[in-house]
Amino acid sequence: MRTSKFLLSTLKETPAEASIASHQLMLRAGLIRQLASGLYIWLPTGQRVLQKVQNIIREEMDKSGALEINMPVVQPAELWQESGRWEHYGPELCRFNDRKDNNFVLGPTHEEVVTWLSRYEIKSYKQLPINMYQIQTKFRDEVRPRFGVMRGREFVMKDSYSFHLNKESLRETYELMYDTYCRIFDRLGLTYRPVEADTGSIGGSHSHEFQVLADAGEDIIAFSTESDYAANIEMAEAVAPAESRKAPSKALEKISTPNAKTIEEVAKFLNVSEKELCKSLVVHGFNQETGEKELVLLVLRGDHELNEVKAEKVPGIAKPLTMASDEEIKNAFGAAPGSLGPVGFKGRIIVDRTANVCSDFYCGANEDGFHLGGVNWDRDVQNYEVQDLRCVVEGDPSPDGKGTLILKHGIEVGQVFELGTKYSQAMNCTVLNEAGQNIPMEMGCYGIGVTRVIAAAIEQNHDDKGIVWPASMAPFQIAIIPINYNKSEVVRKEADRLYQELTAKGYEVILDDRGERPGVMFADMKLIGVPHSIILGEKSLADGMAEYESRTSDEKVKLPLAEIVANIESQLK
RNA sequence: CGGCGAUUAGCGCAGCCCGGUAGCGCAUCUGGUUUGGGACCAGAGGGUCGCAGGUUCGAACCCUGCAUCGCCGACCA
């Protein structure tokens, strides 16, 4: 490619809307342009990267035996009504009507469509297992699109779906996909970790996420210092403290705490550590026998945070987790949030494992402006349950008993699920087994955020000059930077000759034939992150020399012209 | 969806408080000079000042509403 025939579209200044490195660099390097909130155009440079990532994914998926298909972006609402997700998916699912007033959705994912497909195509266990994938555009009307393509509304995803006669077969393919994903992310040159994950709204029983480690990541991952244990913080278990609760040593007392409402304020006012307080949160729940709505009080130690995913999984707590309104709280407790506590509360109380070993603690008195001190479980509060409710913090013991936990930010670039029969049962997707019985197929699903992978790669690989692509993703492998291309015939001839030679050998080369000043060319090629550069100048050429520069080092190496190609080829191997 | 903020040339911004000729830097185009790390000189083009309404002799500026974009939070295969 010659720059004069290309749309380089680099920017010297950073557009104001971009806050993280990958977003800024994708705009500056001319990879993407924003069309509207969460919607992006992929410019030629970006499209080249996108295609490289897609090709790697496609190669590895094909190698794993998966079959590529292509499903429509637009899907009939009936399928979503069948699966039940028409009601449950919420406003993120973009719905619309066609001219005949039929309901449709823009596909945020394709479980329904692929299940419909299998229902018609798969009749016999002899056709199983089968794994079908596509690389395709998805649309999710995100509440808050941000960080460029990291969380766009429209994005490219590789999604695959496997169908099985039984759980053993599903587990085999799950493992195969897990390994395939490792190979894909290895080839993409990413630093990542597979971690145990929650299954979220897609449902299912068993799941791993593939997390690219980066400070800009929106997820938090817990790792063990001494074992392979790694889990999304949503899933990471806070094990029950080893020490047992101390016996009460103080009497219950009521303390006036004017204007102290938050844990921080109360701790400061009482001049005690936040660990000596317990915080009380009120959420919606329902009676498990009658189904009647009720408020549930969750109690955590003052310095801990509620893990909403864990709370939602407790039977009798509303899903999605909903905090009670101030009015509901006032009616049930006689006090506003900021002065709530378990003492005297008649409803259901769920206590976090760690809060449960607190003794002589402080909590709200259920009277505005007052807290209680010297509170003790059993003595002062009798009817409560104990659950794991909190987010783990650094230093907590690892759930596998080996080492302690550390926390890091991650970008979720892939996830694998064992779905089981959630969709096949709801949508009557069955197969005949050897005994001639119709049974619902076991399903798995496996996704990779293709566009997000690119942002994640840049988060991990950039410097102050621009993107430093992993070799497998770079839009071009080699840049030829001729100084005085438009004036010096010697330079122009050699640049053109090298360009032809390298292109003929199948390398992806960009020749900067704009005749720009050297600094401009150096800056642009670094910004878009071309891994290898050949610099041609009149003086060096007179001595039969050219210069080589790698994107990862600022040093230029002078080499005889005759060796320059062989030198680069050895590095590209 | 809540809180905050922004919207003026392709990009980054000033002008608004205190109403009266719409500006700066970068980018673009022309000519010249220059050519080893985002040059210089001279000139040129480019604006419904987000939209609608109001106040006023007169609104980028004051007032009201709306829209869009962003940030923080909530949310999220």
XYZ file of C-alpha atoms (C1' of nucleotides) in Angstrom:
650
model
C 0.000 0.000 0.000
C 1.178 3.482 -0.824
C 0.199 6.235 1.601
C -0.750 8.443 -1.340
C -3.453 5.951 -2.278
C -4.507 5.197 1.265
C -6.698 6.922 3.856
C -4.200 7.306 6.654
C -6.355 9.817 8.563
C -4.052 10.288 11.530
C -4.713 13.074 14.027
C -2.119 15.165 15.791
C -4.473 16.175 18.574
C -6.518 13.921 20.798
C -10.277 14.308 20.372
C -11.864 15.460 23.615
C -14.352 12.608 24.012
C -11.722 9.911 24.456
C -10.524 9.244 27.982
C -8.611 5.971 27.814
C -5.474 5.188 25.841
C -6.990 2.704 23.411
C -9.860 4.995 22.478
C -7.569 7.976 22.008
C -5.106 6.001 19.915
C -7.768 4.335 17.794
C -9.038 7.803 16.874
C -5.593 9.322 16.434
C -4.226 6.418 14.398
C -7.243 6.602 12.103
C -8.692 3.181 12.979
C -12.194 4.351 13.811
C -14.534 7.335 13.710
C -17.602 7.762 15.860
C -20.874 8.034 13.974
C -23.152 8.328 17.022
C -22.994 7.233 20.632
C -21.650 3.683 20.667
C -21.544 3.420 16.853
C -18.240 3.426 14.987
C -17.016 3.437 11.411
C -13.944 1.285 10.833
C -11.513 3.156 8.571
C -9.148 1.250 6.259
C -6.381 0.877 8.849
C -8.820 -0.349 11.487
C -10.541 -2.649 9.041
C -7.217 -4.331 8.260
C -6.671 -5.009 11.966
C -10.231 -6.219 12.380
C -9.782 -8.649 9.535
C -6.541 -9.996 10.964
C -8.213 -10.742 14.265
C -11.166 -12.341 12.512
C -8.882 -14.519 10.410
C -7.023 -15.839 13.426
C -10.286 -16.616 15.181
C -11.663 -18.265 12.058
C -8.568 -20.422 11.590
C -8.603 -21.689 15.153
C -12.351 -22.242 15.201
C -12.149 -24.202 11.976
C -9.265 -26.223 13.390
C -11.409 -27.108 16.385
C -14.007 -28.587 14.049
C -16.577 -25.811 14.441
C -18.655 -24.936 11.376
C -19.041 -21.353 10.213
C -22.552 -20.106 9.536
C -24.160 -16.689 9.286
C -27.390 -15.714 10.993
C -29.478 -12.562 10.496
C -28.985 -9.541 12.696
C -32.733 -9.024 12.643
C -34.669 -11.672 14.519
C -38.398 -12.285 14.945
C -39.715 -11.486 18.412
C -41.557 -14.821 18.580
C -38.276 -16.625 19.211
C -37.526 -14.339 22.138
C -41.010 -14.864 23.471
C -40.461 -18.632 23.253
C -37.223 -18.473 25.230
C -38.706 -16.079 27.746
C -36.085 -13.439 27.146
C -38.595 -11.082 25.480
C -39.693 -10.249 29.037
C -36.387 -10.648 30.818
C -33.849 -8.970 28.599
C -34.945 -5.404 29.329
C -34.423 -2.191 27.353
C -30.978 -3.240 26.210
C -32.793 -5.388 23.659
C -33.618 -3.114 20.729
C -37.133 -3.901 19.513
C -38.931 -2.597 16.458
C -41.797 -3.324 14.107
C -41.767 -3.944 10.387
C -44.332 -2.499 7.919
C -46.790 -5.263 8.725
C -46.427 -4.360 12.387
C -44.686 -7.603 13.301
C -42.261 -7.416 16.235
C -38.551 -7.853 15.635
C -35.352 -7.363 17.577
C -31.802 -6.443 16.648
C -29.835 -9.467 17.791
C -27.734 -8.832 20.906
C -26.795 -12.538 20.778
C -28.074 -15.545 18.865
C -29.081 -18.364 21.219
C -32.694 -18.201 20.059
C -31.914 -18.267 16.348
C -29.383 -21.062 16.550
C -31.709 -23.120 18.738
C -34.450 -22.606 16.161
C -31.981 -23.770 13.509
C -31.010 -26.912 15.375
C -34.607 -27.716 16.116
C -35.142 -28.113 12.369
C -31.786 -29.418 11.212
C -30.817 -31.865 13.956
C -33.021 -34.928 14.295
C -30.735 -37.718 15.390
C -28.080 -38.178 18.043
C -25.869 -39.337 15.149
C -25.609 -35.682 14.052
C -24.228 -34.700 17.429
C -22.143 -33.131 18.727
C -22.084 -30.109 16.475
C -20.573 -26.675 17.017
C -21.624 -23.758 14.804
C -20.139 -20.273 14.853
C -20.401 -16.932 13.160
C -18.474 -13.682 13.176
C -21.118 -11.050 13.057
C -22.426 -7.695 14.169
C -24.442 -7.498 17.362
C -26.493 -4.650 18.728
C -27.082 -3.948 22.400
C -28.655 -0.686 23.413
C -26.184 -0.197 26.266
C -27.277 2.118 29.051
C -23.974 3.858 28.826
C -21.721 3.248 25.860
C -18.165 4.336 26.619
C -14.462 3.898 25.988
C -14.868 3.737 22.210
C -15.320 0.224 20.868
C -14.635 -1.210 24.322
C -18.290 -0.782 25.168
C -20.056 0.178 21.973
C -23.684 -0.470 21.165
C -22.902 -2.127 17.859
C -19.937 -4.462 17.900
C -18.480 -7.491 16.174
C -18.610 -10.759 18.013
C -17.581 -14.287 17.272
C -20.294 -16.430 18.794
C -20.540 -20.174 18.662
C -23.088 -22.633 19.907
C -22.635 -26.336 20.466
C -25.301 -29.042 20.723
C -24.952 -32.357 22.502
C -26.716 -35.536 23.442
C -25.478 -35.417 27.015
C -23.511 -33.452 29.584
C -20.297 -35.419 29.045
C -20.205 -34.436 25.400
C -20.968 -30.832 26.328
C -18.124 -30.814 28.819
C -15.753 -32.160 26.158
C -16.592 -29.364 23.735
C -16.450 -26.828 26.552
C -12.906 -27.941 27.297
C -12.070 -27.887 23.597
C -13.368 -24.340 23.276
C -11.497 -23.317 26.404
C -8.274 -24.587 24.818
C -9.142 -23.048 21.462
C -9.683 -19.674 23.129
C -6.304 -19.952 24.813
C -4.723 -20.611 21.430
C -6.536 -17.648 19.871
C -5.517 -15.208 22.592
C -1.977 -16.568 22.562
C -1.753 -15.975 18.831
C -3.151 -12.493 19.279
C -0.287 -11.797 21.665
C -2.458 -10.796 24.608
C -1.675 -11.129 28.289
C -4.868 -12.703 29.594
C -6.267 -15.050 32.189
C -9.220 -17.421 32.074
C -11.248 -16.866 35.224
C -14.302 -18.436 36.822
C -17.334 -16.369 35.945
C -20.959 -15.742 36.694
C -23.356 -16.793 33.947
C -25.401 -13.586 34.092
C -28.548 -13.129 32.065
C -27.572 -15.710 29.478
C -28.060 -18.448 32.033
C -26.349 -21.778 32.400
C -24.328 -23.609 34.951
C -20.618 -23.346 34.345
C -18.622 -20.538 32.829
C -15.205 -18.995 32.350
C -14.334 -15.522 31.169
C -11.146 -14.651 29.338
C -9.846 -11.461 30.852
C -7.147 -9.274 29.359
C -5.281 -7.684 32.240
C -5.319 -3.893 31.942
C -5.881 -1.017 34.317
C -8.631 0.404 32.120
C -10.624 -2.824 32.497
C -14.121 -2.530 33.882
C -14.047 -5.928 35.590
C -12.165 -6.872 38.738
C -10.482 -10.261 38.956
C -9.355 -12.024 42.099
C -6.158 -14.100 41.865
C -4.522 -16.355 44.370
C -0.937 -15.541 45.252
C -0.051 -19.218 45.377
C -2.305 -21.176 43.067
C -4.073 -20.999 39.702
C -7.260 -19.813 41.325
C -8.698 -16.850 39.407
C -12.269 -15.623 39.428
C -14.289 -12.579 38.551
C -14.941 -10.688 41.763
C -18.638 -11.352 41.164
C -17.913 -15.028 41.738
C -14.961 -15.044 44.123
C -16.039 -16.635 47.367
C -15.303 -14.828 50.621
C -14.620 -17.794 52.824
C -15.890 -17.771 56.390
C -13.283 -16.284 58.744
C -11.155 -18.842 60.530
C -11.445 -17.109 63.886
C -14.665 -17.562 65.810
C -16.757 -14.788 67.266
C -15.630 -13.367 70.606
C -18.057 -13.445 73.518
C -19.922 -10.197 74.228
C -18.022 -7.944 76.625
C -20.090 -4.773 76.421
C -23.670 -3.921 77.159
C -25.969 -2.631 74.458
C -26.020 1.171 74.479
C -27.793 3.843 72.456
C -25.591 6.635 71.188
C -26.666 9.962 69.708
C -24.945 10.405 66.354
C -26.295 13.655 64.916
C -25.625 14.156 61.194
C -23.498 10.997 60.969
C -25.077 8.757 58.347
C -22.466 7.061 56.204
C -20.151 4.434 57.622
C -17.274 6.846 57.208
C -19.060 9.617 59.126
C -20.211 7.354 61.930
C -16.769 5.765 62.368
C -15.199 9.202 62.487
C -17.797 10.505 64.919
C -17.359 7.527 67.251
C -13.610 7.543 66.682
C -13.539 3.818 65.891
C -12.412 1.811 62.851
C -14.949 1.029 60.117
C -14.392 -2.634 60.938
C -16.152 -2.137 64.249
C -19.324 -1.057 62.472
C -21.884 -3.090 60.597
C -23.738 -1.610 57.634
C -27.344 -2.428 56.858
C -28.788 -2.496 53.360
C -32.453 -3.023 52.540
C -33.405 -4.847 49.355
C -36.562 -6.197 47.795
C -37.391 -9.831 48.426
C -40.323 -12.181 48.610
C -41.605 -14.855 50.919
C -40.523 -18.166 49.430
C -43.731 -19.950 50.421
C -46.365 -17.325 49.775
C -44.510 -15.304 47.174
C -45.550 -12.177 49.029
C -43.236 -9.210 48.651
C -41.134 -8.287 51.657
C -38.073 -6.260 52.532
C -34.876 -8.087 53.401
C -32.115 -6.608 55.555
C -28.547 -7.396 54.497
C -25.810 -6.808 57.077
C -22.118 -6.430 56.223
C -19.087 -5.308 58.130
C -18.592 -1.559 57.744
C -15.491 -1.740 55.547
C -16.929 -4.358 53.172
C -18.979 -3.971 50.011
C -22.077 -5.836 48.987
C -21.578 -8.305 46.123
C -24.805 -7.908 44.206
C -24.376 -11.074 42.187
C -24.067 -13.130 45.350
C -27.033 -11.364 46.944
C -29.228 -12.046 43.912
C -28.535 -15.737 44.196
C -29.906 -15.970 47.711
C -33.392 -17.555 47.502
C -36.122 -15.065 48.296
C -34.180 -12.014 47.126
C -35.534 -10.201 44.096
C -33.621 -10.572 40.871
C -32.441 -8.137 39.615
C -31.340 -6.900 42.990
C -33.384 -3.822 43.898
C -32.607 -1.454 46.734
C -35.636 -0.402 48.779
C -36.736 3.220 48.379
C -36.351 5.691 51.237
C -40.113 5.623 51.676
C -40.306 1.835 51.942
C -37.470 1.921 54.463
C -39.120 4.637 56.513
C -42.318 2.585 56.689
C -40.576 -0.634 57.700
C -37.896 0.706 60.052
C -39.207 4.044 61.229
C -35.877 5.561 60.273
C -34.068 6.723 57.158
C -31.066 4.969 55.573
C -28.070 5.988 57.640
C -29.537 4.878 60.941
C -30.621 1.327 60.147
C -29.662 -1.851 61.944
C -30.778 -5.410 62.665
C -31.691 -4.915 66.319
C -35.448 -5.031 66.663
C -36.118 -5.617 62.947
C -38.870 -8.218 62.604
C -38.301 -9.140 58.967
C -35.760 -11.399 57.317
C -32.143 -10.625 58.172
C -29.203 -12.009 56.203
C -25.753 -11.507 57.674
C -22.503 -11.751 55.790
C -20.120 -14.436 57.026
C -17.554 -11.917 58.161
C -20.066 -9.575 59.794
C -21.310 -12.638 61.652
C -18.046 -12.930 63.626
C -18.178 -9.300 64.751
C -18.854 -8.749 68.416
C -19.508 -5.605 70.465
C -20.125 -3.777 67.177
C -21.904 -0.553 66.262
C -24.894 -0.271 63.947
C -27.890 1.957 63.291
C -30.566 2.140 65.987
C -33.533 2.368 63.597
C -34.111 5.838 64.947
C -32.892 8.868 63.011
C -29.762 10.336 64.544
C -28.963 7.356 66.747
C -26.706 4.315 66.589
C -26.240 1.354 68.905
C -22.951 0.243 70.440
C -21.976 -3.039 72.074
C -24.241 -4.983 69.735
C -23.862 -8.763 69.685
C -25.402 -11.461 67.520
C -27.662 -13.983 69.296
C -27.810 -11.842 72.434
C -29.322 -8.782 70.708
C -30.482 -10.250 67.371
C -31.835 -13.778 67.217
C -33.484 -14.477 63.882
C -30.892 -14.181 61.152
C -29.243 -16.260 58.458
C -25.595 -16.266 57.464
C -24.506 -16.060 53.826
C -21.525 -15.017 51.725
C -22.661 -11.542 50.656
C -19.591 -9.386 50.274
C -16.978 -8.715 47.640
C -13.608 -10.192 48.438
C -10.821 -7.757 49.257
C -7.070 -8.073 48.808
C -5.581 -10.278 51.468
C -8.632 -12.503 51.884
C -7.753 -16.211 51.904
C -8.072 -17.875 48.509
C -11.179 -20.107 48.353
C -9.045 -23.080 47.312
C -7.138 -22.801 50.571
C -3.855 -21.841 48.920
C -2.493 -18.363 49.440
C -4.350 -15.077 49.626
C -6.202 -13.030 47.031
C -4.973 -10.067 45.026
C -7.229 -7.984 42.768
C -6.559 -6.736 39.249
C -8.586 -5.011 36.557
C -9.492 -6.988 33.459
C -11.190 -6.501 30.102
C -13.523 -9.355 29.275
C -12.722 -10.433 25.733
C -14.324 -13.862 25.740
C -16.595 -16.102 27.702
C -17.507 -19.778 27.511
C -20.718 -21.177 28.999
C -22.278 -24.501 29.602
C -25.874 -23.578 28.951
C -27.421 -26.967 29.566
C -30.988 -27.282 28.350
C -32.234 -23.791 29.217
C -32.947 -22.849 25.602
C -33.502 -26.282 24.119
C -36.199 -26.999 26.687
C -37.924 -23.641 26.355
C -37.848 -23.852 22.562
C -38.496 -27.550 22.215
C -35.215 -28.319 20.530
C -35.007 -32.081 20.888
C -33.159 -34.997 19.379
C -33.781 -38.750 19.234
C -31.378 -40.716 21.403
C -30.318 -44.320 20.872
C -33.379 -45.524 22.728
C -35.624 -43.626 20.353
C -36.668 -41.054 22.928
C -36.937 -37.346 22.219
C -34.737 -35.426 24.645
C -33.698 -31.766 24.778
C -30.206 -31.145 23.526
C -27.486 -29.982 25.867
C -26.057 -26.690 24.703
C -22.922 -24.652 25.152
C -22.139 -21.158 23.921
C -18.853 -19.386 23.430
C -18.246 -15.744 22.583
C -15.327 -13.500 21.703
C -15.698 -9.724 21.504
C -13.762 -9.194 18.281
C -13.846 -5.403 18.287
C -13.166 -5.308 21.997
C -10.090 -7.516 21.536
C -8.561 -4.727 19.459
C -9.138 -2.088 22.122
C -7.804 -4.473 24.769
C -4.680 -5.161 22.712
C -3.981 -1.431 22.466
C -4.528 -0.939 26.183
C -1.813 -3.520 26.721
C 0.492 -2.464 23.918
C 1.164 1.240 23.482
C 3.675 3.912 24.379
C 3.736 7.704 24.260
C 4.210 7.630 20.480
C 1.292 5.390 19.653
C 0.234 1.799 19.225
C 2.753 -1.039 19.480
C 0.838 -3.857 17.802
C 1.464 -7.502 18.521
C 2.841 -8.871 15.251
C -0.326 -10.824 14.484
C -2.575 -7.756 14.565
C -0.551 -5.020 12.927
C -2.294 -3.409 9.928
C 1.030 -3.491 8.058
C 4.126 -5.512 8.784
C 6.714 -3.236 7.215
C 6.889 0.506 6.614
C 9.213 1.930 3.990
C 10.146 5.483 4.883
C 11.983 7.161 2.010
C 13.457 10.561 2.764
C 12.949 12.997 -0.083
C 10.915 10.511 -2.102
C 9.568 13.240 -4.365
C 12.937 14.889 -4.993
C 15.599 12.196 -4.980
C 15.513 9.768 -7.842
C 17.926 7.403 -6.095
C 15.711 7.208 -3.065
C 12.524 6.851 -5.074
C 13.913 4.049 -7.225
C 15.196 2.080 -4.266
C 11.990 2.596 -2.283
C 9.854 1.424 -5.191
C 12.109 -1.544 -5.802
C 12.036 -2.632 -2.154
C 8.293 -2.132 -2.044
C 7.825 -4.404 -5.020
C 10.189 -7.026 -3.719
C 8.583 -7.233 -0.288
C 5.048 -7.065 -1.642
C 5.828 -9.833 -4.120
C 7.021 -11.951 -1.240
C 3.616 -11.567 0.340
C 4.442 -9.094 3.083
C 2.081 -6.301 3.979
C 4.043 -3.182 3.259
C 3.181 0.480 3.499
C 5.349 2.819 1.447
C 5.202 6.431 2.537
C 5.385 8.118 -0.847
C 3.871 11.426 0.238
C 7.203 13.230 0.146
C 6.512 14.467 3.662
C 9.251 15.610 5.967
C 10.934 12.728 7.815
C 9.473 13.629 11.212
C 5.950 13.435 9.883
C 6.520 9.991 8.405
C 8.247 8.650 11.509
C 5.470 9.947 13.716
C 2.665 8.496 11.577
C 4.230 5.056 11.227
C 4.836 4.893 14.981
C 1.339 6.104 15.736
C -0.281 3.354 13.672
C 2.231 0.926 15.126
C 3.940 -0.682 12.144
C 6.371 -3.204 13.703
C 9.253 -2.860 11.221
C 10.501 0.208 9.370
C 13.063 0.594 6.609
C 14.442 4.097 6.261
C 16.015 5.118 2.979
C 18.067 8.292 2.662
C 20.290 9.614 -0.082
C 23.448 9.636 2.049
C 23.147 6.058 3.258
C 22.176 4.811 -0.178
C 25.359 6.320 -1.591
C 27.224 3.905 0.685
C 24.886 1.058 -0.239
C 23.257 1.195 3.193
C 19.735 1.419 4.554
C 18.433 1.659 8.082
C 16.157 -0.660 10.012
C 14.094 0.349 13.021
C 11.842 -1.830 15.142
C 8.727 -0.293 16.697
C 9.780 -1.668 20.045
C 13.151 0.089 20.146
C 14.162 3.604 19.238
C 17.510 2.558 17.858
C 18.177 2.465 14.177
C 20.439 -0.172 12.747
C 22.450 0.553 9.598
C 22.595 -2.395 7.281
C 23.869 -3.021 3.784
C 21.009 -2.688 1.352
C 21.516 -6.245 0.221
C 20.863 -7.573 3.728
C 17.897 -5.487 4.735
C 15.229 -7.832 3.402
C 16.812 -10.944 4.882
C 17.130 -9.133 8.204
C 13.437 -8.309 8.353
C 12.424 -11.738 7.153
C 14.339 -13.339 9.993
C 12.391 -11.208 12.452
C 9.049 -11.971 10.873
C 9.544 -15.696 11.204
C -31.954 5.632 34.563
C -29.919 9.434 38.480
C -25.992 13.338 39.372
C -22.546 16.725 36.848
C -20.701 19.098 32.540
C -20.266 20.336 27.442
C -22.164 21.860 22.474
C -18.657 28.229 18.525
C -14.608 26.064 11.231
C -12.445 19.042 10.066
C -9.763 18.728 15.334
C -8.384 21.377 20.033
C -10.239 25.758 22.188
C -11.136 31.403 23.399
C -15.212 34.837 23.155
C -20.528 34.645 27.098
C -19.809 37.315 33.381
C -20.494 43.115 31.166
C -25.666 41.989 24.352
C -23.427 45.797 19.142
C -18.000 43.585 12.745
C -17.227 35.584 15.087
C -11.628 34.731 16.710
C -6.840 31.700 17.908
C -3.748 27.182 17.196
C -3.577 22.776 14.332
C -5.439 20.686 9.816
C -6.944 21.885 4.429
C -5.872 24.589 -0.488
C -2.274 27.886 -3.582
C 2.741 29.808 -4.281
C 7.669 29.844 -2.467
C 11.541 28.021 0.616
C 12.922 23.546 3.166
C 13.896 17.970 3.797
C 17.005 12.646 9.257
C 12.235 13.004 14.337
C 4.908 16.250 13.758
C 9.375 22.951 9.548
C 9.169 28.228 7.739
C 7.207 32.582 4.805
C 3.117 34.718 2.057
C -1.833 34.182 0.726
C -6.774 31.617 0.493
C -11.082 28.751 1.588
C -14.069 26.995 5.472
C -19.322 29.031 10.539
C -27.660 28.061 10.208
C -22.271 29.817 17.161
C -26.647 22.146 18.654
C -32.310 23.039 17.809
C -36.807 25.737 19.034
C -39.025 29.618 21.451
C -38.706 34.135 24.525
C -36.562 39.084 26.211
C -34.322 43.216 23.317
C -33.757 48.345 18.468
C -30.088 44.347 18.334
C -28.589 37.626 21.076
C -22.850 33.099 20.237
C -23.643 36.001 24.875
C -29.558 36.856 28.981
C -34.189 33.445 29.953
C -37.155 28.762 28.956
C -37.685 24.080 26.755
C -35.657 20.206 23.861
C -31.762 17.366 21.528
C -26.983 15.394 21.199
C -22.279 14.166 23.280
C -19.230 13.203 27.459
C -17.850 12.253 32.746
C -19.242 9.773 37.610
C -22.606 6.229 39.433
C -26.244 2.461 38.725
C -26.570 -1.308 34.642
C -24.122 -5.040 31.450
C -23.483 -12.334 27.127
